[in-house]
């Protein structure tokens, strides 16, 4: 009986380590998707910067309270955090409550992160919605980055380096994102688009 108990304990410890490791990767991917520094996530969640860093590096097993605070700050359900695993099946379904949302400074643009979190460091994609007059300002991404904006409804305008281009429903704009850029809805109707960001594209000459 003692041998079985020891074996069971060993299995549980191994499972806890695996969960903690995957949890750290998930937190790091979400943090980067939101373009948050460790300090910013610490401020928003109330979890010490050093603790977050340790979790991301799989150096500590966080308490349930810590996981809850981080899930609230990253706008994802705690259940979603805990089911992450390297052994997940091919199919993965996310509900509305599991989809992180970004909002522009003016409150008129909304970016739903619909891309796979595991690719966030090099490939991101979003469902973008803009109310009339909405503006999404973005800082420059890393060198060589490209954005692709496919308009599904309405009209949108993109400005990069003083150059402005418009696109209507059914049209796609691709542009350098390694410099400050913005997307605007200058029409009187709401607009919607799919945005794909390639963060490690070949450097353009």
mmCIF file of C-alpha atoms in Angstrom, residues 6-180:
data_model
loop_
_atom_site.group_PDB
_atom_site.id
_atom_site.type_symbol
_atom_site.label_atom_id
_atom_site.label_comp_id
_atom_site.label_asym_id
_atom_site.label_seq_id
_atom_site.Cartn_x
_atom_site.Cartn_y
_atom_site.Cartn_z
ATOM 1 C CA UNK A 6 4.411 6.812 -3.128
ATOM 2 C CA UNK A 7 3.782 6.079 -6.803
ATOM 3 C CA UNK A 8 0.564 8.098 -6.717
ATOM 4 C CA UNK A 9 2.339 11.007 -5.029
ATOM 5 C CA UNK A 10 5.100 10.869 -7.637
ATOM 6 C CA UNK A 11 2.520 10.983 -10.441
ATOM 7 C CA UNK A 12 0.728 13.935 -8.841
ATOM 8 C CA UNK A 13 3.999 15.827 -8.379
ATOM 9 C CA UNK A 14 4.927 15.195 -12.006
ATOM 10 C CA UNK A 15 1.501 16.424 -13.115
ATOM 11 C CA UNK A 16 1.804 19.560 -11.002
ATOM 12 C CA UNK A 17 5.194 20.373 -12.521
ATOM 13 C CA UNK A 18 3.848 19.842 -16.059
ATOM 14 C CA UNK A 19 0.817 22.048 -15.353
ATOM 15 C CA UNK A 20 2.960 24.773 -13.817
ATOM 16 C CA UNK A 21 5.293 24.749 -16.816
ATOM 17 C CA UNK A 22 2.484 25.050 -19.332
ATOM 18 C CA UNK A 23 0.782 27.692 -17.198
ATOM 19 C CA UNK A 24 3.928 29.792 -17.292
ATOM 20 C CA UNK A 25 4.049 29.581 -21.090
ATOM 21 C CA UNK A 26 0.377 30.567 -21.313
ATOM 22 C CA UNK A 27 0.822 33.582 -19.048
ATOM 23 C CA UNK A 28 3.871 34.716 -21.000
ATOM 24 C CA UNK A 29 2.097 34.334 -24.358
ATOM 25 C CA UNK A 30 -0.933 36.308 -23.153
ATOM 26 C CA UNK A 31 1.250 39.011 -21.631
ATOM 27 C CA UNK A 32 3.105 39.425 -24.930
ATOM 28 C CA UNK A 33 -0.153 39.402 -26.895
ATOM 29 C CA UNK A 34 -1.261 42.389 -24.807
ATOM 30 C CA UNK A 35 2.201 43.984 -25.199
ATOM 31 C CA UNK A 36 2.501 44.149 -21.423
ATOM 32 C CA UNK A 37 5.783 44.297 -19.546
ATOM 33 C CA UNK A 38 6.232 42.304 -16.345
ATOM 34 C CA UNK A 39 5.858 45.552 -14.390
ATOM 35 C CA UNK A 40 2.590 46.440 -16.144
ATOM 36 C CA UNK A 41 1.096 42.988 -15.557
ATOM 37 C CA UNK A 42 2.202 43.172 -11.935
ATOM 38 C CA UNK A 43 0.470 46.521 -11.518
ATOM 39 C CA UNK A 44 -2.757 45.307 -13.136
ATOM 40 C CA UNK A 45 -2.910 41.970 -11.316
ATOM 41 C CA UNK A 46 -1.495 42.859 -7.910
ATOM 42 C CA UNK A 47 0.972 39.961 -8.229
ATOM 43 C CA UNK A 48 4.618 40.806 -7.585
ATOM 44 C CA UNK A 49 6.781 41.189 -10.690
ATOM 45 C CA UNK A 50 9.294 38.689 -9.302
ATOM 46 C CA UNK A 51 6.550 36.082 -8.781
ATOM 47 C CA UNK A 52 5.242 36.495 -12.339
ATOM 48 C CA UNK A 53 8.774 36.129 -13.672
ATOM 49 C CA UNK A 54 9.267 32.934 -11.639
ATOM 50 C CA UNK A 55 5.947 31.508 -12.878
ATOM 51 C CA UNK A 56 6.869 32.205 -16.511
ATOM 52 C CA UNK A 57 10.230 30.486 -16.008
ATOM 53 C CA UNK A 58 8.582 27.525 -14.249
ATOM 54 C CA UNK A 59 10.481 28.206 -11.031
ATOM 55 C CA UNK A 60 7.477 28.214 -8.696
ATOM 56 C CA UNK A 61 4.018 26.676 -8.328
ATOM 57 C CA UNK A 62 1.513 29.565 -8.023
ATOM 58 C CA UNK A 63 -1.392 29.468 -5.607
ATOM 59 C CA UNK A 64 -4.960 29.410 -6.889
ATOM 60 C CA UNK A 65 -5.377 33.010 -5.685
ATOM 61 C CA UNK A 66 -2.370 34.102 -7.756
ATOM 62 C CA UNK A 67 -3.693 32.309 -10.848
ATOM 63 C CA UNK A 68 -7.080 33.982 -10.348
ATOM 64 C CA UNK A 69 -5.512 37.476 -10.142
ATOM 65 C CA UNK A 70 -3.485 36.873 -13.303
ATOM 66 C CA UNK A 71 -6.489 35.475 -15.176
ATOM 67 C CA UNK A 72 -8.503 38.594 -14.291
ATOM 68 C CA UNK A 73 -5.722 40.914 -15.444
ATOM 69 C CA UNK A 74 -5.285 38.969 -18.699
ATOM 70 C CA UNK A 75 -9.038 38.724 -19.337
ATOM 71 C CA UNK A 76 -9.194 34.936 -19.591
ATOM 72 C CA UNK A 77 -11.110 32.422 -17.509
ATOM 73 C CA UNK A 78 -9.239 30.522 -14.819
ATOM 74 C CA UNK A 79 -10.557 27.266 -16.303
ATOM 75 C CA UNK A 80 -8.883 28.182 -19.583
ATOM 76 C CA UNK A 81 -5.600 28.677 -17.761
ATOM 77 C CA UNK A 82 -5.756 25.304 -16.083
ATOM 78 C CA UNK A 83 -6.705 23.172 -19.099
ATOM 79 C CA UNK A 84 -3.662 24.218 -21.142
ATOM 80 C CA UNK A 85 -1.485 21.203 -21.910
ATOM 81 C CA UNK A 86 1.134 20.071 -24.394
ATOM 82 C CA UNK A 87 -1.001 16.939 -24.863
ATOM 83 C CA UNK A 88 -4.081 18.808 -26.087
ATOM 84 C CA UNK A 89 -6.003 17.239 -28.986
ATOM 85 C CA UNK A 90 -5.892 18.764 -32.444
ATOM 86 C CA UNK A 91 -9.295 20.407 -31.957
ATOM 87 C CA UNK A 92 -9.382 23.401 -29.646
ATOM 88 C CA UNK A 93 -12.535 25.419 -29.092
ATOM 89 C CA UNK A 94 -12.621 28.827 -27.424
ATOM 90 C CA UNK A 95 -15.738 30.548 -26.191
ATOM 91 C CA UNK A 96 -16.404 34.289 -25.981
ATOM 92 C CA UNK A 97 -15.301 34.332 -22.362
ATOM 93 C CA UNK A 98 -11.942 32.813 -23.319
ATOM 94 C CA UNK A 99 -11.120 35.385 -26.009
ATOM 95 C CA UNK A 100 -8.946 38.274 -24.751
ATOM 96 C CA UNK A 101 -10.107 41.715 -25.896
ATOM 97 C CA UNK A 102 -7.989 44.828 -26.502
ATOM 98 C CA UNK A 103 -9.560 48.286 -26.745
ATOM 99 C CA UNK A 104 -8.160 51.427 -28.376
ATOM 100 C CA UNK A 105 -7.458 54.561 -26.339
ATOM 101 C CA UNK A 106 -10.598 56.264 -27.677
ATOM 102 C CA UNK A 107 -12.742 53.226 -26.802
ATOM 103 C CA UNK A 108 -14.060 52.976 -30.355
ATOM 104 C CA UNK A 109 -11.886 50.127 -31.644
ATOM 105 C CA UNK A 110 -11.924 46.543 -30.398
ATOM 106 C CA UNK A 111 -9.370 43.797 -31.066
ATOM 107 C CA UNK A 112 -10.349 40.241 -30.172
ATOM 108 C CA UNK A 113 -7.302 37.958 -30.008
ATOM 109 C CA UNK A 114 -8.466 34.988 -32.092
ATOM 110 C CA UNK A 115 -5.008 33.675 -32.948
ATOM 111 C CA UNK A 116 -3.308 30.747 -31.263
ATOM 112 C CA UNK A 117 -1.451 31.907 -28.166
ATOM 113 C CA UNK A 118 1.435 29.531 -28.855
ATOM 114 C CA UNK A 119 2.329 31.503 -32.009
ATOM 115 C CA UNK A 120 1.969 34.968 -30.488
ATOM 116 C CA UNK A 121 5.710 35.724 -30.591
ATOM 117 C CA UNK A 122 5.844 35.521 -34.390
ATOM 118 C CA UNK A 123 2.266 35.361 -35.708
ATOM 119 C CA UNK A 124 -0.859 37.040 -34.334
ATOM 120 C CA UNK A 125 -4.329 37.465 -35.735
ATOM 121 C CA UNK A 126 -7.297 39.453 -34.540
ATOM 122 C CA UNK A 127 -10.932 40.236 -35.194
ATOM 123 C CA UNK A 128 -10.905 44.042 -35.541
ATOM 124 C CA UNK A 129 -13.991 46.220 -35.141
ATOM 125 C CA UNK A 130 -14.159 50.006 -35.332
ATOM 126 C CA UNK A 131 -17.006 52.383 -34.697
ATOM 127 C CA UNK A 132 -17.312 55.492 -36.906
ATOM 128 C CA UNK A 133 -14.452 57.837 -36.075
ATOM 129 C CA UNK A 134 -12.509 55.118 -34.248
ATOM 130 C CA UNK A 135 -8.701 55.221 -34.362
ATOM 131 C CA UNK A 136 -6.262 52.463 -33.362
ATOM 132 C CA UNK A 137 -2.745 53.854 -32.870
ATOM 133 C CA UNK A 138 0.091 51.314 -32.778
ATOM 134 C CA UNK A 139 3.767 51.698 -31.922
ATOM 135 C CA UNK A 140 6.363 50.182 -34.234
ATOM 136 C CA UNK A 141 6.746 46.407 -33.974
ATOM 137 C CA UNK A 142 10.095 44.664 -34.388
ATOM 138 C CA UNK A 143 12.060 45.192 -37.600
ATOM 139 C CA UNK A 144 10.610 43.413 -40.627
ATOM 140 C CA UNK A 145 7.086 43.075 -39.194
ATOM 141 C CA UNK A 146 4.157 43.098 -41.612
ATOM 142 C CA UNK A 147 0.433 43.594 -40.985
ATOM 143 C CA UNK A 148 -2.303 42.330 -43.280
ATOM 144 C CA UNK A 149 -5.747 43.929 -42.873
ATOM 145 C CA UNK A 150 -8.631 42.249 -44.718
ATOM 146 C CA UNK A 151 -11.790 44.371 -44.550
ATOM 147 C CA UNK A 152 -14.981 42.370 -44.074
ATOM 148 C CA UNK A 153 -17.467 45.207 -43.533
ATOM 149 C CA UNK A 154 -17.367 48.968 -44.104
ATOM 150 C CA UNK A 155 -14.245 50.986 -44.946
ATOM 151 C CA UNK A 156 -10.940 51.489 -43.171
ATOM 152 C CA UNK A 157 -7.965 53.764 -43.661
ATOM 153 C CA UNK A 158 -4.364 52.916 -42.756
ATOM 154 C CA UNK A 159 -1.537 55.409 -42.330
ATOM 155 C CA UNK A 160 2.136 54.385 -42.192
ATOM 156 C CA UNK A 161 4.982 56.891 -42.376
ATOM 157 C CA UNK A 162 2.708 59.651 -43.695
ATOM 158 C CA UNK A 163 1.309 57.452 -46.485
ATOM 159 C CA UNK A 164 -2.441 56.762 -46.377
ATOM 160 C CA UNK A 165 -4.366 53.954 -48.084
ATOM 161 C CA UNK A 166 -8.051 53.012 -47.932
ATOM 162 C CA UNK A 167 -9.731 49.634 -48.263
ATOM 163 C CA UNK A 168 -13.362 48.605 -48.569
ATOM 164 C CA UNK A 169 -15.121 45.317 -47.845
ATOM 165 C CA UNK A 170 -13.436 42.536 -49.833
ATOM 166 C CA UNK A 171 -10.102 44.362 -50.081
ATOM 167 C CA UNK A 172 -6.845 43.744 -48.196
ATOM 168 C CA UNK A 173 -4.040 46.105 -47.221
ATOM 169 C CA UNK A 174 -0.555 44.835 -46.362
ATOM 170 C CA UNK A 175 1.961 47.252 -44.898
ATOM 171 C CA UNK A 176 5.111 47.591 -42.844
ATOM 172 C CA UNK A 177 4.401 47.533 -39.135
ATOM 173 C CA UNK A 178 7.951 48.184 -37.934
ATOM 174 C CA UNK A 179 7.136 51.879 -37.670
ATOM 175 C CA UNK A 180 4.303 53.774 -35.989
#
